[in-house]
Coordinates of C-alpha atoms and ligand atoms in Angstrom, one line a residue:
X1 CA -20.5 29.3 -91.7
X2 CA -20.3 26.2 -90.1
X3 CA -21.1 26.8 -86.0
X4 CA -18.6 25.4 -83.3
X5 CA -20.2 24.3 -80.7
X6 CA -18.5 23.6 -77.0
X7 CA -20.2 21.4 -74.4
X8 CA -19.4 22.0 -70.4
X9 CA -19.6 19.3 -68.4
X10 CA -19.4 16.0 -69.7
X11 CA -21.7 14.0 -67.6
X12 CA -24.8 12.0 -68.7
X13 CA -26.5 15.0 -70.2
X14 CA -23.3 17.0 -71.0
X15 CA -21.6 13.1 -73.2
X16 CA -25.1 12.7 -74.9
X17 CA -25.6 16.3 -76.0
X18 CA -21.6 16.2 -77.3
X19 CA -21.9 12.9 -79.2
X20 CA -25.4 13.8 -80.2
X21 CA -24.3 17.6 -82.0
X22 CA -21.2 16.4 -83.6
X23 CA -23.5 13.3 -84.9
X24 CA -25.5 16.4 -86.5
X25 CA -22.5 17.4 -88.2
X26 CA -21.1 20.6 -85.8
X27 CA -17.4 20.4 -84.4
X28 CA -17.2 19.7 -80.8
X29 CA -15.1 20.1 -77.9
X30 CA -16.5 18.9 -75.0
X31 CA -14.6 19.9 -71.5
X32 CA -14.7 18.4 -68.0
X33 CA -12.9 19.3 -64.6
X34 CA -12.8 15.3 -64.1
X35 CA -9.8 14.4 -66.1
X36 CA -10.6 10.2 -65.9
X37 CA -14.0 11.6 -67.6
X38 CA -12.5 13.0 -69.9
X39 CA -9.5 10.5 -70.6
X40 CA -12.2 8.0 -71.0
X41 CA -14.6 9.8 -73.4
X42 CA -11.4 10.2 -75.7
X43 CA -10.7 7.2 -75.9
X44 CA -14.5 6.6 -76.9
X45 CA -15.4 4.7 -73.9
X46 CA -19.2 5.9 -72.0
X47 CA -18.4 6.3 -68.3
X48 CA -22.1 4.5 -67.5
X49 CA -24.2 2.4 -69.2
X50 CA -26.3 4.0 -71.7
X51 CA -27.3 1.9 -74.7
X52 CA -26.2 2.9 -78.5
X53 CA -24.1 6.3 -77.0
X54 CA -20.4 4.4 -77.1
X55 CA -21.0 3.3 -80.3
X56 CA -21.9 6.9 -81.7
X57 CA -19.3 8.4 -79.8
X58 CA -16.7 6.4 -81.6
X59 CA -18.0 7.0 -84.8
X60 CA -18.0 10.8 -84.5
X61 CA -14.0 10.9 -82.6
X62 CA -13.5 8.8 -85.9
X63 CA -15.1 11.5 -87.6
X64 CA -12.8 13.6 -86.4
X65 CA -15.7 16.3 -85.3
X66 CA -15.4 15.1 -81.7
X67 CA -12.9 16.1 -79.6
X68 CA -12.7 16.3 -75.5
X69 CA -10.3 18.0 -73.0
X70 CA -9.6 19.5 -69.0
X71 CA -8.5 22.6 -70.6
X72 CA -11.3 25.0 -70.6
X73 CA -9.4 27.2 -72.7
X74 CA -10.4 25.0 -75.9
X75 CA -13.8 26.4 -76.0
X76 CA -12.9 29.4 -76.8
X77 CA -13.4 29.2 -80.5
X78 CA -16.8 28.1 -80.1
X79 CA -19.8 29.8 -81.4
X80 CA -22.3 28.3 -79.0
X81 CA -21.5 26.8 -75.8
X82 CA -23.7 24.1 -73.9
X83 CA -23.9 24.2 -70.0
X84 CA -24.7 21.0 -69.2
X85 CA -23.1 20.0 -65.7
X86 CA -25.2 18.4 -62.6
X87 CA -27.6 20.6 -60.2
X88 CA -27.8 17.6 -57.6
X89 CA -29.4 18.0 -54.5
X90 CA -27.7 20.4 -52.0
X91 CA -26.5 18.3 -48.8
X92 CA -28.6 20.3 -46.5
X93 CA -31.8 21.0 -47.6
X94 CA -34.3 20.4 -50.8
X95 CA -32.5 23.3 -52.6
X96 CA -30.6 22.1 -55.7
X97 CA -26.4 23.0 -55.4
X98 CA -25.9 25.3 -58.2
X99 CA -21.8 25.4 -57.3
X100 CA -21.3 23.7 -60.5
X101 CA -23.6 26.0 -62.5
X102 CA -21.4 28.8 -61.1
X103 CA -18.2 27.2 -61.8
X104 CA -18.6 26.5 -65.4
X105 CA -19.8 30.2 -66.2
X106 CA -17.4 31.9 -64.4
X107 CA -15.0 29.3 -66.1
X108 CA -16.0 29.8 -69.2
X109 CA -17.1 34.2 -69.4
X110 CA -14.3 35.5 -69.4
X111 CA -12.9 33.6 -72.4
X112 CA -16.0 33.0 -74.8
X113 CA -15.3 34.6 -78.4
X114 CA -17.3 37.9 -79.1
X115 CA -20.4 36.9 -80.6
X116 CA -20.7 33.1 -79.0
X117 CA -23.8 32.5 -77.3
X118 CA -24.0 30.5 -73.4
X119 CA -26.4 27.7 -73.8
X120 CA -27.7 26.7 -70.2
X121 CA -29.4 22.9 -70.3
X122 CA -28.7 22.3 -67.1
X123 CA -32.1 21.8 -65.0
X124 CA -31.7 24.8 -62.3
X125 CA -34.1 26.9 -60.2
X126 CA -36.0 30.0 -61.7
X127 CA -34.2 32.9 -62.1
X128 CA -31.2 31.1 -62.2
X129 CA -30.7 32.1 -66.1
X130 CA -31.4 35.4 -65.5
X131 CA -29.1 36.0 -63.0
X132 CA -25.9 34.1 -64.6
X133 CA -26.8 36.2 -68.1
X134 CA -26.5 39.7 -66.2
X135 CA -23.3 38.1 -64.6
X136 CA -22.0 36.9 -67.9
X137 CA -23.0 40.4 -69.6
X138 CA -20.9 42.1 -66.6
X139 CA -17.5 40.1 -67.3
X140 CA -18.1 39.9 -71.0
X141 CA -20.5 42.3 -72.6
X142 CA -20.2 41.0 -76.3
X143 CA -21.7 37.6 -75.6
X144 CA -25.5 36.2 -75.0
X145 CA -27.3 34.0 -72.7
X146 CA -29.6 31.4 -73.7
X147 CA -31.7 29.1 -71.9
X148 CA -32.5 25.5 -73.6
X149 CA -33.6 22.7 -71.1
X150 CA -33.5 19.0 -71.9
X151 CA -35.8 16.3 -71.3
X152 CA -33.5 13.6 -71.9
X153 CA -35.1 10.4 -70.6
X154 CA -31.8 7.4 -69.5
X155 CA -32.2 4.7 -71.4
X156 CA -33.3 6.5 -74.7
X157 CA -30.8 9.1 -73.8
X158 CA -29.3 9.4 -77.7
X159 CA -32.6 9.2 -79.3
X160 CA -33.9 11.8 -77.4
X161 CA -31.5 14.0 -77.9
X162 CA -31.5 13.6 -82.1
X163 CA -35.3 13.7 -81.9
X164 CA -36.2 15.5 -79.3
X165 CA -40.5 15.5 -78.9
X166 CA -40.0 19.6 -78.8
X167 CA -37.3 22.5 -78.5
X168 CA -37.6 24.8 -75.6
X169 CA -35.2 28.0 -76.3
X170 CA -35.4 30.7 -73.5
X171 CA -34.0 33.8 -74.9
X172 CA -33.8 37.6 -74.4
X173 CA -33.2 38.6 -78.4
X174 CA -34.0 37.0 -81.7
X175 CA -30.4 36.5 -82.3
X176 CA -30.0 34.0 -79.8
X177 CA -33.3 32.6 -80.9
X178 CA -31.8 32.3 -84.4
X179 CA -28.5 31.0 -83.1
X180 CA -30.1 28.1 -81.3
X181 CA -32.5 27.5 -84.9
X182 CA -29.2 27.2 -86.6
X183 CA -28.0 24.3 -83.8
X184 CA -31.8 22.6 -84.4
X185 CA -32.0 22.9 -88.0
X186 CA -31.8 19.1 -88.5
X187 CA -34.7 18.8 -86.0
X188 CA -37.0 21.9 -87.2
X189 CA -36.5 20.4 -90.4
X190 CA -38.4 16.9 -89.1
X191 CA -40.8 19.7 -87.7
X192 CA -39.6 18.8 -83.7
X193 CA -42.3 21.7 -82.5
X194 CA -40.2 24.9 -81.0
X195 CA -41.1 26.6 -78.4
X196 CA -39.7 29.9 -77.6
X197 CA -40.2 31.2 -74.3
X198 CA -38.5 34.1 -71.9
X199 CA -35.6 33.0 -69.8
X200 CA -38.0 31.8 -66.2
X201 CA -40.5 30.3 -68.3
X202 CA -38.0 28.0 -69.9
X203 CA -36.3 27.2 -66.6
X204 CA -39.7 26.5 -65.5
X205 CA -41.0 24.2 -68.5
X206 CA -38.5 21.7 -67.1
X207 CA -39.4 21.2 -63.5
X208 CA -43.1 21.7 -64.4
X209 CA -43.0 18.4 -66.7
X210 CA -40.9 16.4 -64.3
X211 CA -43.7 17.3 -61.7
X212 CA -45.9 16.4 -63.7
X213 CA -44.7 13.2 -64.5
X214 CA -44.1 12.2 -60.5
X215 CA -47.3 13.4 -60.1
X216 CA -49.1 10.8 -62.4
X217 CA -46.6 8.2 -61.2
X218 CA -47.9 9.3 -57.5
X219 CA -51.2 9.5 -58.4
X220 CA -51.2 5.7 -59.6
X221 CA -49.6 4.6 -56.6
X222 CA -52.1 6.3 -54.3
X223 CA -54.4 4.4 -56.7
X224 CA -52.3 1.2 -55.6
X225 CA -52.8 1.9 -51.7
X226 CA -57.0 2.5 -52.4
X227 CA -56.9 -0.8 -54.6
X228 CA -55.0 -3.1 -51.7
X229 CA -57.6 -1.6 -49.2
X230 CA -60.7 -2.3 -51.4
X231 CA -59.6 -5.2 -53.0
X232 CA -59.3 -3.9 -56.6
X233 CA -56.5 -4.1 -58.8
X234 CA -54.6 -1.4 -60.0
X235 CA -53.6 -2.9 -63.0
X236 CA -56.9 -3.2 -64.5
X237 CA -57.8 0.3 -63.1
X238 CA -54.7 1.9 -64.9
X239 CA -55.6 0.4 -68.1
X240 CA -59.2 1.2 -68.0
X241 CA -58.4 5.2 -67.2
X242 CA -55.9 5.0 -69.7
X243 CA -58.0 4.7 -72.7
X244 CA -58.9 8.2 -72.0
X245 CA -57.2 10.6 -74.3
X246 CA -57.3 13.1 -71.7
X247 CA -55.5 11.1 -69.2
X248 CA -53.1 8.7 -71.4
X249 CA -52.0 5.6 -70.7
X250 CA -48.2 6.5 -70.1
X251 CA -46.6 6.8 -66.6
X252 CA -50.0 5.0 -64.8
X253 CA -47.3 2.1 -63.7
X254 CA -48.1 1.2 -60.0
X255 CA -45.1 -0.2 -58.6
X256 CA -42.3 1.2 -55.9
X257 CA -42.1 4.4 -57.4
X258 CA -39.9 7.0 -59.2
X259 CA -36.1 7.4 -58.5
X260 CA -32.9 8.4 -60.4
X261 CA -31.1 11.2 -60.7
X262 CA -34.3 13.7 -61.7
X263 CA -37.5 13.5 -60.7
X264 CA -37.1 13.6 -56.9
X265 CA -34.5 16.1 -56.3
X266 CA -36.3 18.5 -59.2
X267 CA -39.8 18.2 -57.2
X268 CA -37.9 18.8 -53.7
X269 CA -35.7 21.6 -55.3
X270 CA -38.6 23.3 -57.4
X271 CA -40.9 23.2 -53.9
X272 CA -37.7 25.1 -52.1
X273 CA -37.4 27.2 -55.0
X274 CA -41.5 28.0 -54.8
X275 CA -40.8 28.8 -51.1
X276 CA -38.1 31.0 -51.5
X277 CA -40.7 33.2 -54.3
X278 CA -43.5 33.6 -51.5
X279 CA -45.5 30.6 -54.0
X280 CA -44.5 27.9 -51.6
X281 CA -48.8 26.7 -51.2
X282 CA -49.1 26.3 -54.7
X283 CA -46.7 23.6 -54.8
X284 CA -47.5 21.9 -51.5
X285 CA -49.1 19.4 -53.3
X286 CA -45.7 18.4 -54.6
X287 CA -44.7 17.1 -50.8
X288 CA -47.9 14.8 -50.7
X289 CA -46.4 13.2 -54.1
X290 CA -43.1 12.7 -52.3
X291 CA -44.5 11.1 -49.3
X292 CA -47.0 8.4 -51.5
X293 CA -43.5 8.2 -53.3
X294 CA -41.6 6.9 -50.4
X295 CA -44.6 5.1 -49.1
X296 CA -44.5 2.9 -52.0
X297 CA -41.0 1.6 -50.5
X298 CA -42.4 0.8 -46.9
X299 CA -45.6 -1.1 -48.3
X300 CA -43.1 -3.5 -50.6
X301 CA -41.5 -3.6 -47.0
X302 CA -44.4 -4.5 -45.0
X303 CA -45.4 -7.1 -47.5
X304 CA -41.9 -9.0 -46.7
X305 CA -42.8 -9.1 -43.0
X306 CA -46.1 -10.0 -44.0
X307 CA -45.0 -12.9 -46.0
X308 CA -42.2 -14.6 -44.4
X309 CA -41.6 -13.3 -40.4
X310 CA -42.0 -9.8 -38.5
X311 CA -38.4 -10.7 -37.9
X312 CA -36.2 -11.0 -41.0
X313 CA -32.6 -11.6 -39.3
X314 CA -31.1 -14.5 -41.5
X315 CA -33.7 -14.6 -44.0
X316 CA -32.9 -15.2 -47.1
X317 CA -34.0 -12.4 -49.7
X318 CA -32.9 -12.0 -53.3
X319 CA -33.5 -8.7 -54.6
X320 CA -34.1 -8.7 -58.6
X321 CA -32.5 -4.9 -59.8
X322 CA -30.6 -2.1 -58.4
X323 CA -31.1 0.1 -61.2
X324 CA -33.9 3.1 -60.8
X325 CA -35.5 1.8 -64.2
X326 CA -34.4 -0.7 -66.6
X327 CA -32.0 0.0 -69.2
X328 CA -29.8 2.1 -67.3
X329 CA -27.2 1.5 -64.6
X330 CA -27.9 4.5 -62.7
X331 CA -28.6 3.7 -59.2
X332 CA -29.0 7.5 -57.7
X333 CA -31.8 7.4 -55.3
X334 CA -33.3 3.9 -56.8
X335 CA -36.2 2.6 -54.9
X336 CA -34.8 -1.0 -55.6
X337 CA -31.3 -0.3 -54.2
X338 CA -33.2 1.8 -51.1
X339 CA -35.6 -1.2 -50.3
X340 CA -32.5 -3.8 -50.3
X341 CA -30.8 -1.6 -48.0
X342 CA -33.4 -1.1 -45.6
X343 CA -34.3 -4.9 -45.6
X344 CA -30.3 -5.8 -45.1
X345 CA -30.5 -3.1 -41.9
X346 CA -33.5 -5.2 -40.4
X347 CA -31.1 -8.0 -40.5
X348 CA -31.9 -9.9 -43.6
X349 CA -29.1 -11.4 -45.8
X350 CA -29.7 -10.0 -49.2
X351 CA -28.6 -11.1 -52.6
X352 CA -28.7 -8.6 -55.2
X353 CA -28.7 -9.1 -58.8
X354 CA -29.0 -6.8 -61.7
X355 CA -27.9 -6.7 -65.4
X356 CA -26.0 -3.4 -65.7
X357 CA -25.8 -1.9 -61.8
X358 CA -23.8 -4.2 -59.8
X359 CA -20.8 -2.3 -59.7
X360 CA -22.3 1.1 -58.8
X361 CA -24.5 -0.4 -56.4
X362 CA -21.4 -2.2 -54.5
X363 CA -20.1 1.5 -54.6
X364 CA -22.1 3.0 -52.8
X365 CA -23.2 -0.4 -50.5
X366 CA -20.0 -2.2 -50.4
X367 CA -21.6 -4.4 -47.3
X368 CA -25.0 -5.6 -49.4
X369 CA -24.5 -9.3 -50.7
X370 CA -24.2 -8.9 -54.9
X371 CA -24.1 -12.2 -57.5
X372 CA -23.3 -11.2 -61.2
X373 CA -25.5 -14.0 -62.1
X374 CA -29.3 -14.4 -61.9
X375 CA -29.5 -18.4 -61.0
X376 CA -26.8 -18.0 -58.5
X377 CA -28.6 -14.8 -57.2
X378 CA -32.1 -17.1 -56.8
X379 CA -30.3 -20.2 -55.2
X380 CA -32.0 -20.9 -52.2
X381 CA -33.9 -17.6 -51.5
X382 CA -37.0 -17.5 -49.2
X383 CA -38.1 -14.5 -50.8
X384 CA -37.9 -12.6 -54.4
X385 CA -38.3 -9.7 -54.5
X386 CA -38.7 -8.0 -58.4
X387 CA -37.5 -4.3 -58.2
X388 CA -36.6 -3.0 -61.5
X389 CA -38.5 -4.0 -64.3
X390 CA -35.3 -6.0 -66.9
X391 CA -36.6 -7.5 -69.8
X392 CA -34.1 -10.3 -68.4
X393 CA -36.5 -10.9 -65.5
X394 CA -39.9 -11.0 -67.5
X395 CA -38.2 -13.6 -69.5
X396 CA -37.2 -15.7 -66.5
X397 CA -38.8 -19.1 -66.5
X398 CA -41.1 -19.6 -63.1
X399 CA -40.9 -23.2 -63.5
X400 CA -37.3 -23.3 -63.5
X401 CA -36.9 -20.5 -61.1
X402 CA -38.9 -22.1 -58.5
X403 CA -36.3 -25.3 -58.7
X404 CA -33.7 -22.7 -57.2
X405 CA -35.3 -21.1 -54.4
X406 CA -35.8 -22.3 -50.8
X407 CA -39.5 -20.8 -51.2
X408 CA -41.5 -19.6 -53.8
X409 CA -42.7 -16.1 -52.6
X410 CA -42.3 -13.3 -55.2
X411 CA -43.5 -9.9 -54.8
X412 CA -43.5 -8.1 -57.9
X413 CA -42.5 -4.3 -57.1
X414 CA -43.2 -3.1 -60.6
X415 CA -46.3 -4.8 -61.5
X416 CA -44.0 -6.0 -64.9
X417 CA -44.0 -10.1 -64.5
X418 CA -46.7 -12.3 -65.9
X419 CA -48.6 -13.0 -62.7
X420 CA -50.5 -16.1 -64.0
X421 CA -47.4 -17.8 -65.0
X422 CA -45.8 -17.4 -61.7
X423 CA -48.9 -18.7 -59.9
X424 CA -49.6 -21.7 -62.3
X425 CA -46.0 -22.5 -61.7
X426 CA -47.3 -22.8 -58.1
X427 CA -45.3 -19.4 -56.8
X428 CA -47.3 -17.5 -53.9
X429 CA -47.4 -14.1 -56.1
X430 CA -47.8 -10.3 -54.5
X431 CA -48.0 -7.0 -55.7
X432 CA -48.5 -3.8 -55.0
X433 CA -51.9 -2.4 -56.3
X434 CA -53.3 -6.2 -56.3
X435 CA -55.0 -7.7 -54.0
Ligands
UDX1 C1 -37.0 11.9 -66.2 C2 -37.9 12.5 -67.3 O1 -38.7 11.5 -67.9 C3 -37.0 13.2 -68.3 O2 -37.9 13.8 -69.3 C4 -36.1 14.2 -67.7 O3 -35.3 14.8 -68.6 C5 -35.3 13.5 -66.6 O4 -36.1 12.8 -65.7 P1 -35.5 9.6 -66.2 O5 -35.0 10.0 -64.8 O6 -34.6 9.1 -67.2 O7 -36.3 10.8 -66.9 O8 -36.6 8.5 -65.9 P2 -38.2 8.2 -66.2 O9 -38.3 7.3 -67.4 O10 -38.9 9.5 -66.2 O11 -38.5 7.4 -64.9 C6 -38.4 8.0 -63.6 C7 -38.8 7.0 -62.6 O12 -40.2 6.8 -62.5 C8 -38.1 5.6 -62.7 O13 -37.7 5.2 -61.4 C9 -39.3 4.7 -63.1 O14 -39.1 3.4 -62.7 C10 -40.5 5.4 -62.5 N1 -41.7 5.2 -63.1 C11 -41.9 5.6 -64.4 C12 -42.8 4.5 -62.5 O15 -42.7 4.1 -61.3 N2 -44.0 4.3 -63.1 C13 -44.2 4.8 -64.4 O16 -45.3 4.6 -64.9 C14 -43.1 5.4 -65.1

């Protein structure tokens, strides 16, 4: 029998994971409280910039597989249904605000057809799946709980999701277990290894590799602070650890640090979570990764006032990105967009350019100077400042760009542009990590 599958939440993981199973062949509803979401998705149009997911998600509403509403009621044929709505960070404190968790289960339990299964991919604190599958059982005892996170990375966002580099599946029973193989068949058969794991173990999996990950990012930017006081170069010393299996050479890119929509509210929200179990010193290493995290932001900082005036009222500053990474037009909790704003405050008069993220950047910063085009963006600048690493940027011309500005100063935040072509082309060149 052919499984129906019904995805809640249709934000960046929620539109991905609905395009991504009907592109595997299911039938999909996907169902959203946000009824512009959802009138937008319909009409196959991606609410953010994520590249190759509008183009599937009109082939598979052509398909006729794909389908989206506000009414939550059209899940209830489904055989599976996929939690997938945000777990941002609560407004006051590190904890992560699991209201929309909550929502979408009690939404959805009361109506799920005997026999479906609740998928939660949502990243949440432990114990979170345990809780909402004794709360499901109590309002509806004939259905499951299931707990599958996702490691989705924006930017590669579709192919991550078709070929995943492994299947976590928390479950109670082998039912659910063989459920949930049904869903990945497609990917078990390209042998995607699958783990299977009990309910806090899977919720865990999750915020263990995204602390992981800010913890090499961290670790190379400490690296960065020891290189600028020694006069080494990070660079050369991420390269040369690199070629050790055993460390890798991924994620050892000294720059201004991690940002976006995961990585810091999952360390801060897995530290309160750590707390709240009595297990709060095991993960106090996870505040020193913050701090060398938001460090990175003040030393970019410093070296403005280093290079042009203590005092930068009126200077002229053109900030290259908004985005937290390239590819994407995501802009929550971006060093880049952080760094402009904090340079405006001190009085500067920024110009911001980036490929994809004007327009949420001017949402959120409607004050902060914006140009839609690069050249205009350089015109006259006493500073550059290179914050998220666009292939647009490492294909800019230093010869050329030096004609624009008022002063050729560049500080490259994300240790990404040719440094020997900017200083040939007579540019004054600084980076983090280098002395
Ligand atoms: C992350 C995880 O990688 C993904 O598995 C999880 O599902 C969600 O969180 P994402 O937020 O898309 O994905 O971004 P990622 O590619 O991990 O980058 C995070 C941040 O770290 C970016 O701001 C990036 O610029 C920064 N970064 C990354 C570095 O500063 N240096 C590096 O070497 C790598």
């Amino acid at each position: 029998m052919k499984l129906r599958v019904s995805v809640i939440g249709t934000g960046y993981l929620g539109a991905t994971h609905a395009a991504c199973m009907s592109a595997m062949g299911f039938d999909v509803i996907g169902v959203d409280i946000d009824a512009t979401k959802i009138e937008l998705l319909s009409r196959g149009k991606v609410p953010f910039y994520e590249p190759g997911l509008e183009e599937l998600l009109q082939q598979e509403i052509a398909s006729g597989r794909l389908t989206f509403s506000t009414d939550f009621q059209a899940i209830k044929e489904a055989d599976v249904h996929f939690i997938c709505v945000g777990t941002p960070q609560s407004e006051n404190s590190l904890a992560a605000d699991m209201k929309y968790v909550d929502a979408a289960l009690d939404a959805i339990a009361p109506i799920c057809k005997p026999g479906s299964l609740v998928v939660g991919k949502s990243t949440v604190p432990v114990g979170t799946a345990a809780r909402l599958r004794s709360k499901l059982l109590t309002i509806n005892p004939k259905v499951d709980l299931a707990w599958n996170p996702e490691f989705l990375r924006e930017g590669f966002a579709v192919e991550d999701t078709l070929h995943p580099n492994r299947l976590v599946v928390g479950v109670t029973t082998d039912e659910a277990e063989n459920k949930l193989k049904a869903i990945y068949a497609k990917n078990l058969s390209e042998n995607t290894p699958w783990v299977r794991a009990d309910l806090p173990t899977s919720e865990l999996v999750k915020v263990a590799a995204n602390s992981f990950l800010a913890t090499k990012i961290s670790f190379i930017n400490a690296m960065a602070e020891v290189c600028e006081a020694a006069g080494g170069d990070v660079t050369v010393l991420a390269k040369a650890i690199g070629y050790d299996p055993r460390i890798g050479s991924r994620f050892l890119q000294a720059g201004i640090g991690f940002g976006g929509g995961c990585l810091p509210k999952d360390i801060r929200a897995f530290m309160a979570r750590a707390g709240e179990l009595g297990a709060d010193q095991a993960l106090e290493f996870l505040r020193e990764i913050d701090s060398i995290n938001l460090r990175a932001r003040q030393r970019v900082i410093e070296l403005v006032r280093k290079d042009l005036s203590d005092n930068l009222t009126g200077k002229k500053i053109t900030v290259l990105g908004a985005a937290f990474k390239p590819d994407s037009d995501d802009v929550r909790d971006s060093p880049a967009l952080d760094i402009a704003v904090q340079i405006a405050a001190a009085g500067a008069q920024v110009t911001i350019h980036d490929p994809k993220a004007i327009a949420p950047a001017k949402k959120r910063f409607p004050a902060l100077g914006f140009a839609e085009d690069v050249e205009v963006a350089l015109k006259g600048a006493d500073l550059v400042l290179h914050l998220t690493e666009w292939k647009q940027y490492r294909e800019l011309d230093p010869v050329k760009v030096k004609a624009l500005v008022a002063s050729p100063i560049i500080i490259d935040g994300r240790n990404a542009l040719d440094r020997e072509a900017w200083i040939a082309a007579g540019w004054k060149f600084r980076a983090l990590g280098r002395s």
